[in-house]
Amino acid sequence: MRADRLVAILLLLQQREQVTAAEVARELEVSERTARRDLDALGMAGVPVYSVQGRGGGWRLVGGARTDLSGLTAGEARALFLVAGPASAVTPTVKAALRKLVHALPEPLRAQAETASSSLVTDPQRWGSSRVEPRPPHFLDELQDAVIRGVQVRLGYVDRDGTATGRTVHPLGVVAKGPSWYLVAGTEAGRRTFRIDRVSSVGPTADPVHRPGDFDLARSWREIADEVERRRTPVEAYARCAPHGIGVLRLGFGTRLDVVGATTDGRVEVVIRGNDERKLAGELAGLVDYLEVTGPAGVLDHLAAIGTVLVERYGPERQNDHRVRRNPRRR
């Protein structure tokens, strides 16, 4: 059974006096058969859940909907909320129940559990065309622990040029971006992002993290990722696209495509980003059935040059030469 479903069912049982397999199936978007199997598995795993047979029956927690959760250890509570945080695919209702469940935890576990639920963001979109398989870096657990406990760490770090540095940082959250892992942290120079596979050492301190009151990891990461994408793709091409071609553009360019709005002739105005005018022109050249590129001048010049080469190589005269070579009797 998937861990996120287990947590979601526990939250539903905690929130309501009784649930049916049909309700669980509807909330978690699974079949009733899967919901019954998951509920049975909870009981077999030792969770105090039992079924009520007959009309109006369902599943309940022993002791009622406010079952005491004081038996959870600190590690178990943190793990529970890590799974059910923003990275998990649970419904808005369950996410709301998660906040309510925080108040059912014993006081010593409450703060860390709440922090754990917002300490991790998963961004499945890879940078560029990287196909590296994900592998959790060495210091991931230590850094996530520092985020949850809210303590500063002395961080050893090796940058992309191989320069080793050491600094004290305020860990604010961990992000999984495709196969890469990042630490978002406060520093003396402001908020910074560190690739965790470049971290060479982690030394927790006893000093508390200074966490901005309005800090939201998901929002902060969106801002960081958008800025990185802008730096990676500084060239913008402007174009008008036939409505039926928008899907093709989304498939080919992903986050590099921005849809601006409709034009007066029924087409759609778009902006497509790339890291080089010549390369971007090469990507756009095969989309003439959908796209009219309007600028900038550098991209238009490259498109014209590509068109000239294509005509020279594959134009009518060239095609006649090919036919003659293939059928020498026609000479």
Tab-separated table of C-alpha atoms in Angstrom:
chain	number	residue	atom	x	y	z
A	1	MET	CA	0.000	0.000	0.000
A	2	ARG	CA	1.323	3.442	-0.887
A	3	ALA	CA	2.404	5.425	2.173
A	4	ASP	CA	0.470	8.535	1.123
A	5	ARG	CA	-2.778	6.533	0.978
A	6	LEU	CA	-2.146	5.032	4.406
A	7	VAL	CA	-1.631	8.488	5.884
A	8	ALA	CA	-4.660	9.870	4.045
A	9	ILE	CA	-6.923	7.104	5.396
A	10	LEU	CA	-5.636	7.693	8.918
A	11	LEU	CA	-6.459	11.381	8.553
A	12	LEU	CA	-9.959	10.614	7.303
A	13	LEU	CA	-10.558	8.250	10.245
A	14	GLN	CA	-9.194	10.885	12.626
A	15	GLN	CA	-11.411	13.584	11.138
A	16	ARG	CA	-14.662	11.590	10.966
A	17	GLU	CA	-16.404	9.226	13.317
A	18	GLN	CA	-16.798	6.610	10.588
A	19	VAL	CA	-15.901	6.132	6.915
A	20	THR	CA	-17.070	3.686	4.279
A	21	ALA	CA	-14.939	2.061	1.603
A	22	ALA	CA	-16.909	4.064	-0.980
A	23	GLU	CA	-16.038	7.349	0.787
A	24	VAL	CA	-12.366	6.407	0.994
A	25	ALA	CA	-12.390	5.429	-2.688
A	26	ARG	CA	-13.991	8.750	-3.669
A	27	GLU	CA	-11.621	10.868	-1.543
A	28	LEU	CA	-8.448	9.113	-2.697
A	29	GLU	CA	-9.589	8.431	-6.286
A	30	VAL	CA	-9.089	4.663	-6.110
A	31	SER	CA	-11.446	1.728	-6.576
A	32	GLU	CA	-13.615	0.478	-3.688
A	33	ARG	CA	-11.750	-2.810	-3.868
A	34	THR	CA	-8.453	-0.981	-3.326
A	35	ALA	CA	-9.978	1.052	-0.484
A	36	ARG	CA	-11.166	-2.131	1.309
A	37	ARG	CA	-7.775	-3.743	0.839
A	38	ASP	CA	-6.051	-0.666	2.296
A	39	LEU	CA	-8.399	-0.572	5.290
A	40	ASP	CA	-7.754	-4.258	5.949
A	41	ALA	CA	-4.014	-3.656	5.654
A	42	LEU	CA	-4.214	-0.891	8.275
A	43	GLY	CA	-5.696	-3.329	10.766
A	44	MET	CA	-3.105	-5.981	9.950
A	45	ALA	CA	-0.366	-3.375	10.502
A	46	GLY	CA	-1.585	-2.785	14.040
A	47	VAL	CA	-3.631	0.387	13.558
A	48	PRO	CA	-6.678	0.186	15.897
A	49	VAL	CA	-9.302	0.207	13.145
A	50	TYR	CA	-12.364	-2.047	12.955
A	51	SER	CA	-15.338	-2.545	10.636
A	52	VAL	CA	-19.026	-2.164	11.491
A	53	GLN	CA	-21.213	-4.545	9.455
A	54	GLY	CA	-24.725	-4.022	8.069
A	55	ARG	CA	-26.737	-0.998	6.957
A	56	GLY	CA	-25.008	2.203	8.050
A	57	GLY	CA	-21.768	0.327	8.656
A	58	GLY	CA	-18.245	1.383	7.875
A	59	TRP	CA	-14.823	1.627	9.443
A	60	ARG	CA	-13.925	3.281	12.747
A	61	LEU	CA	-10.942	3.863	14.961
A	62	VAL	CA	-11.100	2.163	18.354
A	63	GLY	CA	-11.990	4.841	20.880
A	64	GLY	CA	-13.716	7.121	18.416
A	65	ALA	CA	-12.676	9.806	16.002
A	66	ARG	CA	-10.385	11.512	18.527
A	67	THR	CA	-8.145	8.521	19.173
A	68	ASP	CA	-5.134	9.490	21.282
A	69	LEU	CA	-2.016	9.817	19.150
A	70	SER	CA	0.411	10.176	22.052
A	71	GLY	CA	1.928	6.794	21.210
A	72	LEU	CA	3.683	8.311	18.200
A	73	THR	CA	7.394	8.895	18.648
A	74	ALA	CA	8.941	12.159	17.471
A	75	GLY	CA	10.440	10.390	14.455
A	76	GLU	CA	7.132	8.738	13.554
A	77	ALA	CA	5.240	12.018	13.776
A	78	ARG	CA	7.761	13.740	11.550
A	79	ALA	CA	7.687	10.899	9.038
A	80	LEU	CA	3.881	10.986	9.002
A	81	PHE	CA	3.794	14.680	8.136
A	82	LEU	CA	6.657	14.463	5.650
A	83	VAL	CA	4.640	11.915	3.661
A	84	ALA	CA	1.414	13.906	3.894
A	85	GLY	CA	2.941	17.289	3.166
A	86	PRO	CA	2.958	19.227	-0.115
A	87	ALA	CA	4.829	16.453	-1.945
A	88	SER	CA	2.040	13.914	-1.622
A	89	ALA	CA	-0.892	13.509	-4.007
A	90	VAL	CA	-3.698	13.785	-1.471
A	91	THR	CA	-6.906	15.747	-1.885
A	92	PRO	CA	-7.531	19.249	-0.485
A	93	THR	CA	-9.907	17.707	2.075
A	94	VAL	CA	-7.145	15.489	3.408
A	95	LYS	CA	-4.692	18.374	3.464
A	96	ALA	CA	-7.201	20.307	5.573
A	97	ALA	CA	-7.542	17.286	7.856
A	98	LEU	CA	-3.773	17.240	8.207
A	99	ARG	CA	-3.828	20.675	9.812
A	100	LYS	CA	-6.532	19.529	12.213
A	101	LEU	CA	-4.514	16.449	13.083
A	102	VAL	CA	-1.635	18.660	14.222
A	103	HIS	CA	-3.763	19.741	17.183
A	104	ALA	CA	-4.348	16.115	18.191
A	105	LEU	CA	-0.624	15.515	18.610
A	106	PRO	CA	1.043	15.862	22.010
A	107	GLU	CA	2.490	19.342	22.534
A	108	PRO	CA	6.189	18.313	22.241
A	109	LEU	CA	5.591	16.834	18.774
A	110	ARG	CA	3.320	19.518	17.408
A	111	ALA	CA	5.840	22.122	16.197
A	112	GLN	CA	8.175	19.658	14.486
A	113	ALA	CA	5.300	17.798	12.837
A	114	GLU	CA	3.926	21.047	11.440
A	115	THR	CA	7.360	22.059	10.163
A	116	ALA	CA	7.861	18.631	8.589
A	117	SER	CA	4.657	18.998	6.577
A	118	SER	CA	6.081	22.059	4.793
A	119	SER	CA	9.792	21.204	4.719
A	120	LEU	CA	9.848	19.373	1.377
A	121	VAL	CA	8.751	20.367	-2.122
A	122	THR	CA	8.850	18.022	-5.120
A	123	ASP	CA	9.304	19.601	-8.557
A	124	PRO	CA	9.226	16.752	-11.136
A	125	GLN	CA	10.326	18.946	-14.075
A	126	ARG	CA	14.007	18.322	-14.838
A	127	TRP	CA	16.445	21.073	-15.738
A	128	GLY	CA	16.927	20.975	-19.517
A	129	SER	CA	17.174	17.502	-21.036
A	130	SER	CA	18.986	15.788	-18.158
A	131	ARG	CA	18.237	12.082	-17.894
A	132	VAL	CA	20.286	11.362	-14.774
A	133	GLU	CA	18.525	8.905	-12.489
A	134	PRO	CA	17.601	10.295	-9.030
A	135	ARG	CA	19.884	9.305	-6.189
A	136	PRO	CA	19.457	10.875	-2.723
A	137	PRO	CA	22.693	12.736	-1.856
A	138	HIS	CA	24.776	11.874	1.186
A	139	PHE	CA	23.729	14.694	3.536
A	140	LEU	CA	20.018	14.832	2.655
A	141	ASP	CA	18.758	13.352	5.948
A	142	GLU	CA	20.974	15.601	8.088
A	143	LEU	CA	19.829	18.735	6.301
A	144	GLN	CA	16.155	17.811	6.419
A	145	ASP	CA	16.533	17.053	10.114
A	146	ALA	CA	18.037	20.529	10.620
A	147	VAL	CA	15.093	22.093	8.751
A	148	ILE	CA	12.572	20.263	10.928
A	149	ARG	CA	14.383	20.942	14.217
A	150	GLY	CA	14.930	24.558	13.195
A	151	VAL	CA	18.675	24.744	13.904
A	152	GLN	CA	21.456	26.460	12.007
A	153	VAL	CA	24.200	24.341	10.441
A	154	ARG	CA	27.825	24.857	9.540
A	155	LEU	CA	27.860	23.922	5.866
A	156	GLY	CA	30.866	22.746	3.858
A	157	TYR	CA	30.248	23.322	0.156
A	158	VAL	CA	32.082	22.859	-3.153
A	159	ASP	CA	30.832	25.091	-5.971
A	160	ARG	CA	30.724	24.257	-9.698
A	161	ASP	CA	34.288	25.569	-10.128
A	162	GLY	CA	35.578	23.221	-7.425
A	163	THR	CA	36.122	25.966	-4.827
A	164	ALA	CA	35.520	24.719	-1.261
A	165	THR	CA	33.907	27.078	1.249
A	166	GLY	CA	32.393	26.923	4.706
A	167	ARG	CA	29.572	29.004	6.118
A	168	THR	CA	26.781	28.969	8.686
A	169	VAL	CA	23.313	28.836	7.121
A	170	HIS	CA	19.693	28.835	8.252
A	171	PRO	CA	18.032	25.764	6.604
A	172	LEU	CA	14.499	26.644	5.430
A	173	GLY	CA	13.507	23.695	3.230
A	174	VAL	CA	14.550	20.909	0.880
A	175	VAL	CA	13.495	20.621	-2.772
A	176	ALA	CA	13.634	17.604	-5.092
A	177	LYS	CA	13.972	18.989	-8.638
A	178	GLY	CA	13.847	16.005	-10.991
A	179	PRO	CA	16.899	13.934	-10.018
A	180	SER	CA	18.589	16.826	-8.158
A	181	TRP	CA	18.169	17.892	-4.521
A	182	TYR	CA	18.523	21.436	-3.210
A	183	LEU	CA	18.667	23.156	0.169
A	184	VAL	CA	16.963	26.549	0.407
A	185	ALA	CA	18.625	28.471	3.231
A	186	GLY	CA	19.085	31.916	4.681
A	187	THR	CA	22.634	33.295	4.716
A	188	GLU	CA	24.366	36.574	5.580
A	189	ALA	CA	24.060	37.460	1.885
A	190	GLY	CA	20.324	36.684	1.768
A	191	ARG	CA	18.384	33.618	0.668
A	192	ARG	CA	20.485	31.118	-1.276
A	193	THR	CA	20.067	27.683	-2.891
A	194	PHE	CA	22.660	24.891	-2.504
A	195	ARG	CA	22.878	21.659	-4.499
A	196	ILE	CA	22.982	18.982	-1.806
A	197	ASP	CA	25.254	16.688	-3.830
A	198	ARG	CA	27.898	19.452	-3.562
A	199	VAL	CA	27.657	19.621	0.232
A	200	SER	CA	30.866	18.241	1.772
A	201	SER	CA	29.958	18.467	5.474
A	202	VAL	CA	27.068	19.349	7.779
A	203	GLY	CA	27.560	20.419	11.387
A	204	PRO	CA	24.334	21.246	13.290
A	205	THR	CA	24.626	24.026	15.861
A	206	ALA	CA	22.525	24.853	18.914
A	207	ASP	CA	21.430	28.191	17.438
A	208	PRO	CA	17.837	28.513	16.170
A	209	VAL	CA	16.993	29.247	12.544
A	210	HIS	CA	15.719	32.739	11.774
A	211	ARG	CA	12.702	31.881	9.610
A	212	PRO	CA	10.777	34.757	7.987
A	213	GLY	CA	7.203	34.775	9.194
A	214	ASP	CA	5.794	34.852	5.649
A	215	PHE	CA	8.166	32.215	4.232
A	216	ASP	CA	6.512	29.603	2.020
A	217	LEU	CA	8.844	26.972	0.554
A	218	ALA	CA	6.696	26.170	-2.496
A	219	ARG	CA	6.302	29.845	-3.437
A	220	SER	CA	9.985	30.558	-2.803
A	221	TRP	CA	11.045	27.635	-4.993
A	222	ARG	CA	8.779	28.774	-7.847
A	223	GLU	CA	10.508	32.160	-7.770
A	224	ILE	CA	13.947	30.513	-7.721
A	225	ALA	CA	13.112	28.083	-10.545
A	226	ASP	CA	11.622	30.867	-12.692
A	227	GLU	CA	14.758	32.970	-12.241
A	228	VAL	CA	17.028	30.020	-13.130
A	229	GLU	CA	14.975	29.312	-16.253
A	230	ARG	CA	15.232	32.956	-17.310
A	231	ARG	CA	19.008	32.834	-16.938
A	232	ARG	CA	19.250	29.527	-18.806
A	233	THR	CA	17.037	30.759	-21.663
A	234	PRO	CA	17.678	34.505	-22.094
A	235	VAL	CA	16.596	34.669	-25.761
A	236	GLU	CA	12.906	35.268	-26.458
A	237	ALA	CA	11.230	34.664	-29.816
A	238	TYR	CA	7.829	36.212	-30.510
A	239	ALA	CA	5.358	34.395	-32.724
A	240	ARG	CA	1.735	33.886	-33.721
A	241	CYS	CA	0.478	30.312	-33.581
A	242	ALA	CA	-2.558	28.611	-35.098
A	243	PRO	CA	-4.862	27.463	-32.258
A	244	HIS	CA	-4.450	23.781	-33.126
A	245	GLY	CA	-0.662	24.125	-32.811
A	246	ILE	CA	-0.575	25.212	-29.159
A	247	GLY	CA	-0.563	21.604	-27.966
A	248	VAL	CA	2.432	20.858	-30.190
A	249	LEU	CA	4.285	23.865	-28.756
A	250	ARG	CA	3.520	22.857	-25.176
A	251	LEU	CA	4.802	19.365	-25.868
A	252	GLY	CA	7.977	20.624	-27.516
A	253	PHE	CA	8.888	23.584	-25.321
A	254	GLY	CA	7.261	22.923	-21.938
A	255	THR	CA	8.001	25.737	-19.478
A	256	ARG	CA	9.874	27.669	-22.191
A	257	LEU	CA	6.527	28.566	-23.750
A	258	ASP	CA	4.407	31.485	-22.571
A	259	VAL	CA	0.950	32.007	-24.087
A	260	VAL	CA	0.263	35.744	-24.247
A	261	GLY	CA	-3.262	35.887	-25.710
A	262	ALA	CA	-5.434	35.847	-28.808
A	263	THR	CA	-4.761	38.057	-31.832
A	264	THR	CA	-7.349	39.807	-33.987
A	265	ASP	CA	-7.003	37.192	-36.752
A	266	GLY	CA	-7.819	34.270	-34.422
A	267	ARG	CA	-4.286	33.093	-33.836
A	268	VAL	CA	-2.512	32.945	-30.472
A	269	GLU	CA	0.394	35.200	-29.544
A	270	VAL	CA	3.225	33.279	-27.850
A	271	VAL	CA	6.733	33.804	-26.485
A	272	ILE	CA	9.256	30.953	-26.753
A	273	ARG	CA	12.560	31.078	-24.867
A	274	GLY	CA	15.937	29.573	-25.708
A	275	ASN	CA	19.599	29.985	-24.794
A	276	ASP	CA	20.877	30.908	-28.291
A	277	GLU	CA	19.270	32.652	-31.290
A	278	ARG	CA	20.633	30.153	-33.835
A	279	LYS	CA	19.570	27.064	-31.848
A	280	LEU	CA	16.153	28.539	-31.135
A	281	ALA	CA	15.674	29.292	-34.845
A	282	GLY	CA	16.545	25.671	-35.596
A	283	GLU	CA	13.856	24.487	-33.195
A	284	LEU	CA	11.268	26.825	-34.710
A	285	ALA	CA	12.086	26.080	-38.351
A	286	GLY	CA	10.185	22.797	-38.347
A	287	LEU	CA	6.997	24.405	-37.043
A	288	VAL	CA	6.085	26.545	-40.077
A	289	ASP	CA	2.743	24.739	-40.399
A	290	TYR	CA	1.656	26.292	-37.082
A	291	LEU	CA	3.903	29.250	-36.429
A	292	GLU	CA	4.735	32.685	-37.828
A	293	VAL	CA	7.777	34.080	-36.010
A	294	THR	CA	7.719	37.881	-35.765
A	295	GLY	CA	10.951	38.630	-33.894
A	296	PRO	CA	13.583	39.352	-32.827
A	297	ALA	CA	15.594	40.230	-35.936
A	298	GLY	CA	18.434	37.827	-35.054
A	299	VAL	CA	16.090	34.824	-34.910
A	300	LEU	CA	14.412	35.897	-38.184
A	301	ASP	CA	17.820	36.154	-39.890
A	302	HIS	CA	18.730	32.635	-38.766
A	303	LEU	CA	15.363	31.311	-39.947
A	304	ALA	CA	15.931	32.928	-43.371
A	305	ALA	CA	19.413	31.376	-43.559
A	306	ILE	CA	18.005	27.951	-42.661
A	307	GLY	CA	15.316	28.378	-45.339
A	308	THR	CA	17.925	29.294	-47.968
A	309	VAL	CA	19.999	26.200	-47.192
A	310	LEU	CA	16.899	23.995	-47.294
A	311	VAL	CA	15.864	25.353	-50.694
A	312	GLU	CA	19.395	24.942	-52.081
A	313	ARG	CA	19.606	21.390	-50.829
A	314	TYR	CA	16.050	20.176	-51.401
A	315	GLY	CA	14.501	22.660	-53.866
A	316	PRO	CA	13.041	21.814	-57.342
A	317	GLU	CA	16.381	21.925	-59.191
A	318	ARG	CA	17.962	19.647	-56.646
A	319	GLN	CA	15.034	17.240	-56.887
A	320	ASN	CA	15.454	17.100	-60.700
A	321	ASP	CA	19.144	16.258	-60.266
A	322	HIS	CA	18.201	13.397	-57.933
A	323	ARG	CA	15.668	12.054	-60.453
A	324	VAL	CA	18.229	12.143	-63.272
A	325	ARG	CA	20.807	10.282	-61.214
A	326	ARG	CA	18.250	7.647	-60.224
A	327	ASN	CA	16.957	7.278	-63.866
A	328	PRO	CA	19.969	7.836	-66.196
A	329	ARG	CA	17.951	6.730	-69.297
A	330	ARG	CA	16.029	10.017	-69.133
A	331	ARG	CA	19.112	11.961	-70.209
